[in-house]
Short mmCIF file of N, CA and C in Angstrom, two decimals:
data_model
loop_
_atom_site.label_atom_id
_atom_site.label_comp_id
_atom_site.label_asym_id
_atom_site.label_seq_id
_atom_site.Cartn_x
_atom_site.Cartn_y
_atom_site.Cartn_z
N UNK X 3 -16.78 118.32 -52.88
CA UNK X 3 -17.98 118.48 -52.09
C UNK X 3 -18.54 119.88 -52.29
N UNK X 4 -19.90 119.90 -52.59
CA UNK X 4 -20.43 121.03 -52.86
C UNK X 4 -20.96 121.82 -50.99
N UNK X 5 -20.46 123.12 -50.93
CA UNK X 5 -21.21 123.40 -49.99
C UNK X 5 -22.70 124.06 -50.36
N UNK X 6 -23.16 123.88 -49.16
CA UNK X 6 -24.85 124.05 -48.93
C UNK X 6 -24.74 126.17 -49.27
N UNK X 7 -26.04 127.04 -50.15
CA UNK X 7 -25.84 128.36 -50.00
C UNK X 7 -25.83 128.90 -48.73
N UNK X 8 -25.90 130.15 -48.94
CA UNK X 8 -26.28 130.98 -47.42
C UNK X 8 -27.68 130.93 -47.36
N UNK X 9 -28.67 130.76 -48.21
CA UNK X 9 -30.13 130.23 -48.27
C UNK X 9 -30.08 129.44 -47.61
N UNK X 10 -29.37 128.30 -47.64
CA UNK X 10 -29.88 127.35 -46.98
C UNK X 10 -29.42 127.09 -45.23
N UNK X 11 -27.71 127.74 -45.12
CA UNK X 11 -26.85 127.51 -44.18
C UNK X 11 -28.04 128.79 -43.19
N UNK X 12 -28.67 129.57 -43.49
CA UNK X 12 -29.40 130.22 -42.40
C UNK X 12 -30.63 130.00 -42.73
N UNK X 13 -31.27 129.44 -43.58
CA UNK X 13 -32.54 128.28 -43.52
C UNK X 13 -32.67 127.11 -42.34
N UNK X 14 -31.46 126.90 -42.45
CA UNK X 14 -30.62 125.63 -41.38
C UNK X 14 -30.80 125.85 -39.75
N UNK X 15 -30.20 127.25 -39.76
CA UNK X 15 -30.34 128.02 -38.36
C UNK X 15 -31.64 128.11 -38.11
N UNK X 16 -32.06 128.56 -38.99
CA UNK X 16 -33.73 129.01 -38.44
C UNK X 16 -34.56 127.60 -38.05
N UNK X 17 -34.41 126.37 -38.51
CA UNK X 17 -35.11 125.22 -38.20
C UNK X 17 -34.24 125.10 -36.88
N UNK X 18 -33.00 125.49 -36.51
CA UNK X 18 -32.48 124.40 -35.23
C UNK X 18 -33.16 125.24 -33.99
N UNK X 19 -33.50 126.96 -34.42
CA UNK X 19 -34.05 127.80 -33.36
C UNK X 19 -35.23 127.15 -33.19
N UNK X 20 -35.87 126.52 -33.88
CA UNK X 20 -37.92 126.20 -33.99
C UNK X 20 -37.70 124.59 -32.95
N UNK X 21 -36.62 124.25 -32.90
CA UNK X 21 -36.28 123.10 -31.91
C UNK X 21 -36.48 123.36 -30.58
N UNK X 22 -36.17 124.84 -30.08
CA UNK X 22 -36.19 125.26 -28.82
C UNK X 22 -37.72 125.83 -28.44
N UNK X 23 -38.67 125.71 -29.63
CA UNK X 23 -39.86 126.25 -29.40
C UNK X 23 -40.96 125.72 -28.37
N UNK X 24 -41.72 126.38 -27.45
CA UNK X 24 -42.23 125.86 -26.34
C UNK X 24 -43.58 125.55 -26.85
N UNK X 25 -44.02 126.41 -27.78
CA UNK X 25 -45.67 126.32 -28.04
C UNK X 25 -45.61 124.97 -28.65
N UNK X 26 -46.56 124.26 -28.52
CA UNK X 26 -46.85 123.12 -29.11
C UNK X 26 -47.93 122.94 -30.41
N UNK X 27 -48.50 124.12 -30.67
CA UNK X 27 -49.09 124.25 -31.98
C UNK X 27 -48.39 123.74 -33.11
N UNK X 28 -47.16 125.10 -33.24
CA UNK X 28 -45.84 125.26 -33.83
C UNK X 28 -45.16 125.92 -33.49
N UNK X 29 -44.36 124.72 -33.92
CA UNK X 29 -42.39 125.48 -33.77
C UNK X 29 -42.13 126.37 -34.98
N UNK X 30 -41.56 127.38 -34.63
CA UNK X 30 -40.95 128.37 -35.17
C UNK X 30 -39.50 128.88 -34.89
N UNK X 31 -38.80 129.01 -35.98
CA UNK X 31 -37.62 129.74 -35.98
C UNK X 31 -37.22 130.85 -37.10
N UNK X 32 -36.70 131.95 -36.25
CA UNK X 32 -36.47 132.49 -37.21
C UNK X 32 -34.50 133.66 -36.72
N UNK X 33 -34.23 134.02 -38.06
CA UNK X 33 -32.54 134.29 -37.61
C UNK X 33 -32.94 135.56 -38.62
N UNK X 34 -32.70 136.62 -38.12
CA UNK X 34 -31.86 137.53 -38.79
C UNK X 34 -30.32 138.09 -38.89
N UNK X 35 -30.45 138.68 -40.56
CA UNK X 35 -29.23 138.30 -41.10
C UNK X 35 -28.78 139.68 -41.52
N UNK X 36 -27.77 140.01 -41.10
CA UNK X 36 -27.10 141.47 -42.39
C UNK X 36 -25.44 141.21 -43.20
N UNK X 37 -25.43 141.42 -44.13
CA UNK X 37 -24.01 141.20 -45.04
C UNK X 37 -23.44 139.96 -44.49
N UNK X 38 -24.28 138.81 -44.55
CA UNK X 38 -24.26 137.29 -44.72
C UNK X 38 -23.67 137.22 -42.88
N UNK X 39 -23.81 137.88 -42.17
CA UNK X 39 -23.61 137.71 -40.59
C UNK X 39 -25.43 137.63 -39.89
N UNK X 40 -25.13 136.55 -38.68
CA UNK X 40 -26.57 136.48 -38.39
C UNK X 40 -26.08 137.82 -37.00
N UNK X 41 -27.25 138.23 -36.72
CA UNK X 41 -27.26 139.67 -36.03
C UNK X 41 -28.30 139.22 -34.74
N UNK X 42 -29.07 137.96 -35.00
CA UNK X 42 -29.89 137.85 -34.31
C UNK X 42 -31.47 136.60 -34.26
N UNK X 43 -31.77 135.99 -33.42
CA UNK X 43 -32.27 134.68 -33.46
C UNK X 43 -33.52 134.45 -32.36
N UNK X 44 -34.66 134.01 -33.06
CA UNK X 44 -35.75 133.60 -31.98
C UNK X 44 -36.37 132.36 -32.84
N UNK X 45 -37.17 132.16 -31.09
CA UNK X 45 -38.43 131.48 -31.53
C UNK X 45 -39.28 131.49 -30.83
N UNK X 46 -40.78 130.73 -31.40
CA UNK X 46 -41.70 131.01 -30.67
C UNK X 46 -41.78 130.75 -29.51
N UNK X 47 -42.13 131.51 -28.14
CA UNK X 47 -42.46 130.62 -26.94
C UNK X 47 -42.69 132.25 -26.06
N UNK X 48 -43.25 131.71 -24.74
CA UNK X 48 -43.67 132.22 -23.55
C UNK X 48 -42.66 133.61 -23.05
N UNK X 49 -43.40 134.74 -23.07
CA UNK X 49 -42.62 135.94 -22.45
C UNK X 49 -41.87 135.36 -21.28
N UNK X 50 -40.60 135.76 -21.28
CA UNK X 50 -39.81 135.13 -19.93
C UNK X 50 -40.09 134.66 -18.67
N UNK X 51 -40.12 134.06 -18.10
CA UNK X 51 -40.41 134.16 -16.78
C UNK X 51 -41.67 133.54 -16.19
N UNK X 52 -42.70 133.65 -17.31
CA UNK X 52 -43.55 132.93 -17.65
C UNK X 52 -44.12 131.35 -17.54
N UNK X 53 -45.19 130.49 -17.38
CA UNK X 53 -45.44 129.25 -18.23
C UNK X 53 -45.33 128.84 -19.56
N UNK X 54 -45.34 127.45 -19.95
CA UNK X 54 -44.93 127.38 -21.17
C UNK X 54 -45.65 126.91 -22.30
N UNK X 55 -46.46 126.76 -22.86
CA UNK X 55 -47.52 125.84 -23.59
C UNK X 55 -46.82 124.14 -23.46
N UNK X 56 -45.55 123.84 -23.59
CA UNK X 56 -45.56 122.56 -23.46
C UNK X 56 -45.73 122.02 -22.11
N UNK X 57 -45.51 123.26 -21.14
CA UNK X 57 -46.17 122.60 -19.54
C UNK X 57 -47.49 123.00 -19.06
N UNK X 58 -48.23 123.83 -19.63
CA UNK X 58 -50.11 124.14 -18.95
C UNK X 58 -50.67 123.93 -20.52
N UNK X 59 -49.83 124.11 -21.46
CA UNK X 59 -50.65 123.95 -22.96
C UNK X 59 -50.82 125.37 -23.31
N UNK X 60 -51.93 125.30 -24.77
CA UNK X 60 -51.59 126.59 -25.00
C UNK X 60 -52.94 127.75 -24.43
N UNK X 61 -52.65 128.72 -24.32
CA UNK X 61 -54.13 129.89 -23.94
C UNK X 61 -54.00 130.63 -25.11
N UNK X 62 -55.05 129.62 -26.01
CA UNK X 62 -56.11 129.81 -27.05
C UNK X 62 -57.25 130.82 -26.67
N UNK X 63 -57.06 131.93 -27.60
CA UNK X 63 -58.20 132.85 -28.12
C UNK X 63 -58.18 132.94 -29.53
N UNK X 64 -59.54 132.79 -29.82
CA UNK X 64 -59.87 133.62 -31.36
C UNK X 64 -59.41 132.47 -32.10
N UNK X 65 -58.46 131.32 -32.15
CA UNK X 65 -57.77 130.65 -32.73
C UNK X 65 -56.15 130.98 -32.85
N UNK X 66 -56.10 131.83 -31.43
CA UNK X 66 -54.68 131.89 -31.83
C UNK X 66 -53.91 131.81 -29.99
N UNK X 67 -53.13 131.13 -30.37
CA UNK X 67 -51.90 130.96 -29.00
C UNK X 67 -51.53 132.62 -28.68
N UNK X 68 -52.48 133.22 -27.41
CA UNK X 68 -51.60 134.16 -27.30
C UNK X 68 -50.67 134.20 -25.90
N UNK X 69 -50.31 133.08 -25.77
CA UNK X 69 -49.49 132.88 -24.11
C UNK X 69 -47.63 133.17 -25.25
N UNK X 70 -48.08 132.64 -26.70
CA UNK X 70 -46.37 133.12 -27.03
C UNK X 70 -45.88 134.47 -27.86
N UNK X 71 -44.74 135.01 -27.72
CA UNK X 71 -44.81 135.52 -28.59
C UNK X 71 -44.03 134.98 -29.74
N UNK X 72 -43.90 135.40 -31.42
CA UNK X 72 -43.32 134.54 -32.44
C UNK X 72 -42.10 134.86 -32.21
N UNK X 73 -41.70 133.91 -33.63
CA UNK X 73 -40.26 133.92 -33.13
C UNK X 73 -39.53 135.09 -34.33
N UNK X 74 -40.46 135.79 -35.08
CA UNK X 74 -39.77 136.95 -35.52
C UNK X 74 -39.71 138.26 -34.94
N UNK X 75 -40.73 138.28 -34.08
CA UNK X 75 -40.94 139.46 -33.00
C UNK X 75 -39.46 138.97 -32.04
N UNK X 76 -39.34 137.97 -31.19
CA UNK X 76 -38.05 137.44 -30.65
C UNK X 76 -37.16 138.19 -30.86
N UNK X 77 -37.27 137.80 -32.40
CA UNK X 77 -35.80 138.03 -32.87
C UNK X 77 -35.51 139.33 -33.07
N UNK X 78 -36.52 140.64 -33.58
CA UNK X 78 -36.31 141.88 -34.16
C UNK X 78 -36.34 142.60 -32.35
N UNK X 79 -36.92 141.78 -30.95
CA UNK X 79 -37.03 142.27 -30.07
C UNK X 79 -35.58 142.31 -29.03
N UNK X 80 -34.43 140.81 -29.84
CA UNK X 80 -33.34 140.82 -29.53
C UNK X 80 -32.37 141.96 -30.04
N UNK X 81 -33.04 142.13 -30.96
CA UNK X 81 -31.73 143.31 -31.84
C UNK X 81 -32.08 144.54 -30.82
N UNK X 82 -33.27 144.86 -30.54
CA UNK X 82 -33.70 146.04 -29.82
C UNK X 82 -33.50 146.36 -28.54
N UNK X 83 -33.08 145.26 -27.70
CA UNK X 83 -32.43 144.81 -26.54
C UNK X 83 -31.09 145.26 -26.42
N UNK X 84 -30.40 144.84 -27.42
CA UNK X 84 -29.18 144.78 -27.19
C UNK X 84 -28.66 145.64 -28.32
N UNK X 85 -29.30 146.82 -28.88
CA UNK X 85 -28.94 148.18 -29.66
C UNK X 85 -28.42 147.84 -31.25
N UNK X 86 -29.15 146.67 -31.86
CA UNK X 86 -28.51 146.45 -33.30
C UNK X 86 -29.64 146.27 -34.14
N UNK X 87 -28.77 147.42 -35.23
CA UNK X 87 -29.67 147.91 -35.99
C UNK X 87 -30.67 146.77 -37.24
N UNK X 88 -31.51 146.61 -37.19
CA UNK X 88 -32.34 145.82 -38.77
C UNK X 88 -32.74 146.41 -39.61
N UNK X 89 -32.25 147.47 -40.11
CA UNK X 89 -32.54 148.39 -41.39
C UNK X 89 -31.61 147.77 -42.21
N UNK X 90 -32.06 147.21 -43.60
CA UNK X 90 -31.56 146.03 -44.60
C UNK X 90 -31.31 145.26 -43.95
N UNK X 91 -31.53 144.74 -43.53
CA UNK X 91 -31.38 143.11 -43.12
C UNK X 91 -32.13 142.36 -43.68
N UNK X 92 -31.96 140.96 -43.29
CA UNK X 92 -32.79 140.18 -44.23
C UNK X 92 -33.67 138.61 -42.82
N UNK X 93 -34.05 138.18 -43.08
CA UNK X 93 -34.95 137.46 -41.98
C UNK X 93 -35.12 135.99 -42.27
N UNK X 94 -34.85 135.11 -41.95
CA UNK X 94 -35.11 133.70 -42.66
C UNK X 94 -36.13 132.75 -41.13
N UNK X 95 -37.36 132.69 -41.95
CA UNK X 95 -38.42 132.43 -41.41
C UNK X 95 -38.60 130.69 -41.26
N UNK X 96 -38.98 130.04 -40.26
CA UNK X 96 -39.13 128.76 -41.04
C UNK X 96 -40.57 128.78 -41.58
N UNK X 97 -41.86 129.24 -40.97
CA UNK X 97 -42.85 129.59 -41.79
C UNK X 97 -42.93 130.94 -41.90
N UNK X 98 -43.67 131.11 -43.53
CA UNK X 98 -44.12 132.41 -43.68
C UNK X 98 -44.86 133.34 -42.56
N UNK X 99 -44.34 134.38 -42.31
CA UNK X 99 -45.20 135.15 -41.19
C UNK X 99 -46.56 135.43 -41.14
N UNK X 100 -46.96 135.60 -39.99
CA UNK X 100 -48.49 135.95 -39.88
C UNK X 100 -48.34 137.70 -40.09
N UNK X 101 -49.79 137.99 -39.77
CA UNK X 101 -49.59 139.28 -40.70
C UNK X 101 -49.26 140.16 -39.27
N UNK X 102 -49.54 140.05 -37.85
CA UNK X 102 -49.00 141.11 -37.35
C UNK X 102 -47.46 140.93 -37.59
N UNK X 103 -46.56 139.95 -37.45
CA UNK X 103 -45.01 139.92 -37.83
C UNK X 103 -44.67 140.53 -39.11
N UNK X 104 -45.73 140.26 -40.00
CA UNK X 104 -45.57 140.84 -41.31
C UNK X 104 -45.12 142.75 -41.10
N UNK X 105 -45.97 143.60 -40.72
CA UNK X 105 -46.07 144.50 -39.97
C UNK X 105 -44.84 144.74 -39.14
N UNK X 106 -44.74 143.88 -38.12
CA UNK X 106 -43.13 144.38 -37.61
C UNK X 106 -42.03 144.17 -38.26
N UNK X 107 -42.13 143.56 -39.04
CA UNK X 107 -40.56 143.22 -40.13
C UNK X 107 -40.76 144.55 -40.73
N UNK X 108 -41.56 144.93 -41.64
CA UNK X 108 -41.53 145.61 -42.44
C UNK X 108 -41.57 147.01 -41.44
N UNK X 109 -41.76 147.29 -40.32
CA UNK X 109 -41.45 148.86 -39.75
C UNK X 109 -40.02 148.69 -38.93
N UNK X 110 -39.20 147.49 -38.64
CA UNK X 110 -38.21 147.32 -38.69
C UNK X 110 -37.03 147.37 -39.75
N UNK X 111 -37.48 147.62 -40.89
CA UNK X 111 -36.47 147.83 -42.03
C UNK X 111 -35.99 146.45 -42.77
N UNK X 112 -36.80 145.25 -42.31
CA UNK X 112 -36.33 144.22 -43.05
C UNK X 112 -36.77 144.46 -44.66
N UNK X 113 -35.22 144.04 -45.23
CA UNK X 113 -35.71 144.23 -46.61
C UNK X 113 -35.96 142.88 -47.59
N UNK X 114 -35.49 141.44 -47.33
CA UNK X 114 -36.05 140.27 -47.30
C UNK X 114 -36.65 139.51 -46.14
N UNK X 115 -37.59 138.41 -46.70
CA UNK X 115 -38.02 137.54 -45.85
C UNK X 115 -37.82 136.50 -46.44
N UNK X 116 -37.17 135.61 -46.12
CA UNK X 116 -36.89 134.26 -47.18
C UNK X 116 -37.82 133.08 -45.67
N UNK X 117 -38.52 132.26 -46.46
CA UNK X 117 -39.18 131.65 -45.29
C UNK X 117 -39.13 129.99 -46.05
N UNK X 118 -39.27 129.22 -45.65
CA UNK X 118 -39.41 127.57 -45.88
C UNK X 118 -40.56 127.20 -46.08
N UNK X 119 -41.58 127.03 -45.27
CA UNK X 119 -42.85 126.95 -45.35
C UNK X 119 -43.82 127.90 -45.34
N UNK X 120 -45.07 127.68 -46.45
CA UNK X 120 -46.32 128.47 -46.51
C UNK X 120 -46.82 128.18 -45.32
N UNK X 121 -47.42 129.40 -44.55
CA UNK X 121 -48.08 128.75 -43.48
C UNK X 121 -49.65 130.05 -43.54
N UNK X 122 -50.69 130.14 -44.17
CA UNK X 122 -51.42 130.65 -43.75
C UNK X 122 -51.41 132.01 -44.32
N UNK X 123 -50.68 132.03 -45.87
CA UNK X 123 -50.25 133.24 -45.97
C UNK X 123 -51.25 134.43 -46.21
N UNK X 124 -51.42 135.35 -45.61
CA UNK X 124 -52.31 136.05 -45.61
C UNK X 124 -52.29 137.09 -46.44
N UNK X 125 -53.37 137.17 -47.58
CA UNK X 125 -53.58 138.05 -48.26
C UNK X 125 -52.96 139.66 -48.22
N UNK X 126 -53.42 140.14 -46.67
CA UNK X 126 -52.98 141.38 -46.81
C UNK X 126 -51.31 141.50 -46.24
N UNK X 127 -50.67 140.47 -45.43
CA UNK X 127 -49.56 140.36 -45.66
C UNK X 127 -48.45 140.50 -47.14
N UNK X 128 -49.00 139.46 -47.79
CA UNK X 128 -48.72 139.83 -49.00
C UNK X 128 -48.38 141.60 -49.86
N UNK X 129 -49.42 141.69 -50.02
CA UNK X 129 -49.77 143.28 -49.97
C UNK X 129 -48.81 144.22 -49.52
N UNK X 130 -48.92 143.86 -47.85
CA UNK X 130 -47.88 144.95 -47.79
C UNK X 130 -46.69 144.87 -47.54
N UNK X 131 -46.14 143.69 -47.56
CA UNK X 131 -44.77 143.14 -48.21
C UNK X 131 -44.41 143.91 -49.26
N UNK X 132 -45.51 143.81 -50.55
CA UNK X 132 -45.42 144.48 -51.86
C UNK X 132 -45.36 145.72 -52.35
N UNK X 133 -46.43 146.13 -50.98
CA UNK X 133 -46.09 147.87 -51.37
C UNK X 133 -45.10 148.33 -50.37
N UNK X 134 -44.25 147.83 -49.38
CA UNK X 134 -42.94 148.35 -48.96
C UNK X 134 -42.15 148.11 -49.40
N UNK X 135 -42.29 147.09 -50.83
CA UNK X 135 -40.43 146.77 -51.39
C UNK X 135 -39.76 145.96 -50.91
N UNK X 136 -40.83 144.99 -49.66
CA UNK X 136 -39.63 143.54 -48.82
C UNK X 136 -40.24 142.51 -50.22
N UNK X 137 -38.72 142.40 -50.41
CA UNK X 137 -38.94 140.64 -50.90
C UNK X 137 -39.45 139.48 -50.18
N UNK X 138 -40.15 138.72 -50.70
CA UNK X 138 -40.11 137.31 -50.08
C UNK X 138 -40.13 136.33 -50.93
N UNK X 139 -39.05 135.32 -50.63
CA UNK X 139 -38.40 133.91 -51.03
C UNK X 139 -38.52 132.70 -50.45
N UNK X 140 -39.38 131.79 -51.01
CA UNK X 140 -39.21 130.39 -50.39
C UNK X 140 -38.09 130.05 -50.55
N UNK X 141 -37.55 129.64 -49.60
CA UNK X 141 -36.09 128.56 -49.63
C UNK X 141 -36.81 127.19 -49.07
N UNK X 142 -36.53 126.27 -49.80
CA UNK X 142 -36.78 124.59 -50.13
C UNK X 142 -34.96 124.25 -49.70
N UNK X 143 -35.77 123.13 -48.45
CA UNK X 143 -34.11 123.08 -48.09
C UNK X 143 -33.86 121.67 -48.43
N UNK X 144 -33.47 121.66 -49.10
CA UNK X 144 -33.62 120.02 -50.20
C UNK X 144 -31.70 119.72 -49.81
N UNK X 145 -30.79 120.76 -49.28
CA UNK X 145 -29.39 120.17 -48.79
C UNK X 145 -29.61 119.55 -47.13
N UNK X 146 -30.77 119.76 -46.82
CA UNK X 146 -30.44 119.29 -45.35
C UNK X 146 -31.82 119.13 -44.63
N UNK X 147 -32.30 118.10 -44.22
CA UNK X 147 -33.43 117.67 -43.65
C UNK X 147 -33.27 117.60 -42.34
N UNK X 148 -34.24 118.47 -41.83
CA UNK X 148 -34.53 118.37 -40.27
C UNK X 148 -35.41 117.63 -39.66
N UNK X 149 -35.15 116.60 -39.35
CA UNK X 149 -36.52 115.49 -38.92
C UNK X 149 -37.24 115.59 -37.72
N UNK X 150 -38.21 116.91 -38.01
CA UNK X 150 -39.09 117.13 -36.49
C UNK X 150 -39.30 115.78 -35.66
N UNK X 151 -39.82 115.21 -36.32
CA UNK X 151 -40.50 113.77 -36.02
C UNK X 151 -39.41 112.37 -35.38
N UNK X 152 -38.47 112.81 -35.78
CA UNK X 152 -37.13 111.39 -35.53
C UNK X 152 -37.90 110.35 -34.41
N UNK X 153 -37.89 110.82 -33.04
CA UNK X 153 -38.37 110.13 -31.71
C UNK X 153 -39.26 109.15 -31.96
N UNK X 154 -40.38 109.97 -32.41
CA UNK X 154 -41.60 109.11 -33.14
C UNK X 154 -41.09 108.03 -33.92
N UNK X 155 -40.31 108.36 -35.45
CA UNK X 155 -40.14 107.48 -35.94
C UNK X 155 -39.33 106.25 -35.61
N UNK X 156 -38.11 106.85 -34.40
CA UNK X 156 -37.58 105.60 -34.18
C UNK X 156 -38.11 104.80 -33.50
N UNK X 157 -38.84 105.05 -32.26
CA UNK X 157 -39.96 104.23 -31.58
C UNK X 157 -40.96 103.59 -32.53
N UNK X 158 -41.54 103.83 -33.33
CA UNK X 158 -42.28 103.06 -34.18
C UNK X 158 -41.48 101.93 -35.02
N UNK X 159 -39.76 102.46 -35.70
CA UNK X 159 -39.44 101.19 -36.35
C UNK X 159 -38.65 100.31 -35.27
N UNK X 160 -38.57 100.49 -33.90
CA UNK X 160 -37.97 100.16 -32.74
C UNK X 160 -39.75 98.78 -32.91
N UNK X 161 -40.95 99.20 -32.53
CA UNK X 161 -41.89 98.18 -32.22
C UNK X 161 -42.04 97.65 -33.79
N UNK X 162 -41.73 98.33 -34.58
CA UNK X 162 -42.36 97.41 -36.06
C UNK X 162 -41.31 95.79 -35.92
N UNK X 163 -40.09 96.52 -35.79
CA UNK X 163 -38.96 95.64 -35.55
C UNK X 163 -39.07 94.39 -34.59
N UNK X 164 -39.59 94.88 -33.61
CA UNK X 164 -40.12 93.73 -32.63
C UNK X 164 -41.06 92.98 -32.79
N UNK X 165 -42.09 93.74 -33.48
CA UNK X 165 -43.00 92.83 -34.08
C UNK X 165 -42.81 92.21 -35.26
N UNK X 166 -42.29 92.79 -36.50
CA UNK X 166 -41.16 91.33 -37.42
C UNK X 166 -40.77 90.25 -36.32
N UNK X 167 -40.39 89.95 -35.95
CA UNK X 167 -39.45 89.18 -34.87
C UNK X 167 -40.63 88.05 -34.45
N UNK X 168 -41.58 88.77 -33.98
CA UNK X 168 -42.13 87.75 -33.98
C UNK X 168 -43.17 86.74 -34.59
N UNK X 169 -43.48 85.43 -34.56
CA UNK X 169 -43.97 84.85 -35.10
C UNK X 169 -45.24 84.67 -35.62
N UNK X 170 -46.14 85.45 -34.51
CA UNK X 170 -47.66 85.70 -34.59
C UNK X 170 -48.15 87.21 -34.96
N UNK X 171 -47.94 87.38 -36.44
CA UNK X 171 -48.14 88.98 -36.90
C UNK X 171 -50.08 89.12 -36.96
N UNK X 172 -50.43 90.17 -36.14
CA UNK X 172 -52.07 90.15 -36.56
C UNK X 172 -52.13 91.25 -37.26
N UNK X 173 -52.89 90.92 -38.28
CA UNK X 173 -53.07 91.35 -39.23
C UNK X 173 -53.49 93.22 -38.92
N UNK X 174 -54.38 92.76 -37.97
CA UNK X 174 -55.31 94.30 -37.37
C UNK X 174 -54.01 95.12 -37.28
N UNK X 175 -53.29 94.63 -36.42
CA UNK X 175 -52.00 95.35 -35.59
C UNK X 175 -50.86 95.79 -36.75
N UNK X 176 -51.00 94.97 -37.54
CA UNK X 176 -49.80 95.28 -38.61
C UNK X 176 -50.49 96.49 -39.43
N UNK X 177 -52.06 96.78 -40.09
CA UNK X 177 -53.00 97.35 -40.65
C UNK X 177 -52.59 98.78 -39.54
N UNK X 178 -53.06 98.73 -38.43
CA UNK X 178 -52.40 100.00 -37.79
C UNK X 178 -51.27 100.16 -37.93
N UNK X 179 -50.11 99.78 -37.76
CA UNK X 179 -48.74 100.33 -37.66
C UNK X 179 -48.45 100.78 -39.00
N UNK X 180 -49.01 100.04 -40.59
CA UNK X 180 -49.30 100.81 -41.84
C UNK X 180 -49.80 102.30 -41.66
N UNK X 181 -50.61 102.29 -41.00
CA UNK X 181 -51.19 103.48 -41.03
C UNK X 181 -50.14 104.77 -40.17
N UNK X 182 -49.46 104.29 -39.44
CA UNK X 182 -49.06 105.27 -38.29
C UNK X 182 -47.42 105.35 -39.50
N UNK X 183 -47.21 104.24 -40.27
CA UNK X 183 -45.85 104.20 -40.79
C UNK X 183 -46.12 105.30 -42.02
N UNK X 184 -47.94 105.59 -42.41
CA UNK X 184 -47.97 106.46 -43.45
C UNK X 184 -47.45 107.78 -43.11
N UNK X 185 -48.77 107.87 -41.82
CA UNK X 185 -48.89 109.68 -41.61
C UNK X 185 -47.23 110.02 -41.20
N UNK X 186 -46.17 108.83 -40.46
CA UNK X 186 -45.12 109.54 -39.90
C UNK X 186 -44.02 109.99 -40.89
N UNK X 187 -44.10 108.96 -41.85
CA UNK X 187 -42.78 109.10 -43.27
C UNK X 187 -43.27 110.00 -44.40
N UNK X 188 -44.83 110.42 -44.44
CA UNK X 188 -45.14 111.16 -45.67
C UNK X 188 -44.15 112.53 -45.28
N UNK X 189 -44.49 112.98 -45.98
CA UNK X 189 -43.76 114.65 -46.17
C UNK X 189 -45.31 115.42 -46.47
#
């Protein structure tokens, strides 16, 4: 049996943190890492104490959720909490950062960002990723699939199933559940 890398085994982590995420836009997770130990873990959602976007929704400005904070700020805000250092460390994103996170990684001393998904990548992020010397790495987690969606899907092959079963298939109804069986199984 082959094991999964450390790419992926804290690729892994970072999707199970984006599980606990409150904003309903997107889930986010993210884990920082030093000499293959995680040091530290967030995700996106509501300053403590707070409401949550999945219970009032989100408070949209400009186009952006600012009721959360991300989940790489979280995470570089846990190390700072509790006195541990992120100078070389490394950060595993499930999406690529926006550019103010971009900005705090990089005056935090992160010296990778390995992230899963493109999300919005912003030009001048880029940039100054490049002129501070942080790497950044897609990790494609092709050893282990996290199925945001499962609930959905099993409830849908839970009624497709019931509707096989029975005898009077309408056509309309079957034509929708095609459609709902596309958008839920594509990738």
């Amino acid at each position: 049996m082959e094991r999964i890398s450390w790419n992926q085994y804290f690729m892994a982590q970072s999707q199970l943190l984006a599980l606990r995420s409150t904003c309903t836009r997107l889930m986010v997770g993210a884990t920082i890492v030093r000499d293959k130990r995680i040091i530290a873990g967030g995700y996106n959602g509501s300053v403590s104490g707070d409401v949550h976007c999945v219970d009032e929704g989100c408070y949209v400005i400009d186009g952006h959720c600012v009721r959360t904070v991300h989940a790489e700020a979280n995470a570089l805000l846990q190390c700072a909490k509790f006195g541990v250092p992120t100078e070389n460390a490394d950060v595993y994103v499930t999406h690529f950062p926006c550019l103010q996170c971009t900005k705090q990684l990089i005056q935090s001393g992160i010296r990778t960002v390995y992230y899963a998904e493109d999300y919005k990548n912003h030009p001048y992020a880029l940039q100054l990723f490049k002129e501070a010397g942080v790497q950044t790495q897609k990790v494609e987690l092709d050893y282990l699939a996290l199925d945001m969606k499962f609930k959905e899907k099993n409830d849908f092959v839970t009624k497709l199933l019931a509707l096989v079963d029975t005898e009077a298939v309408d056509q309309t109804e079957l034509a929708s559940l095609r459609d709902e069986a596309n958008e839920l199984f594509q990738r």
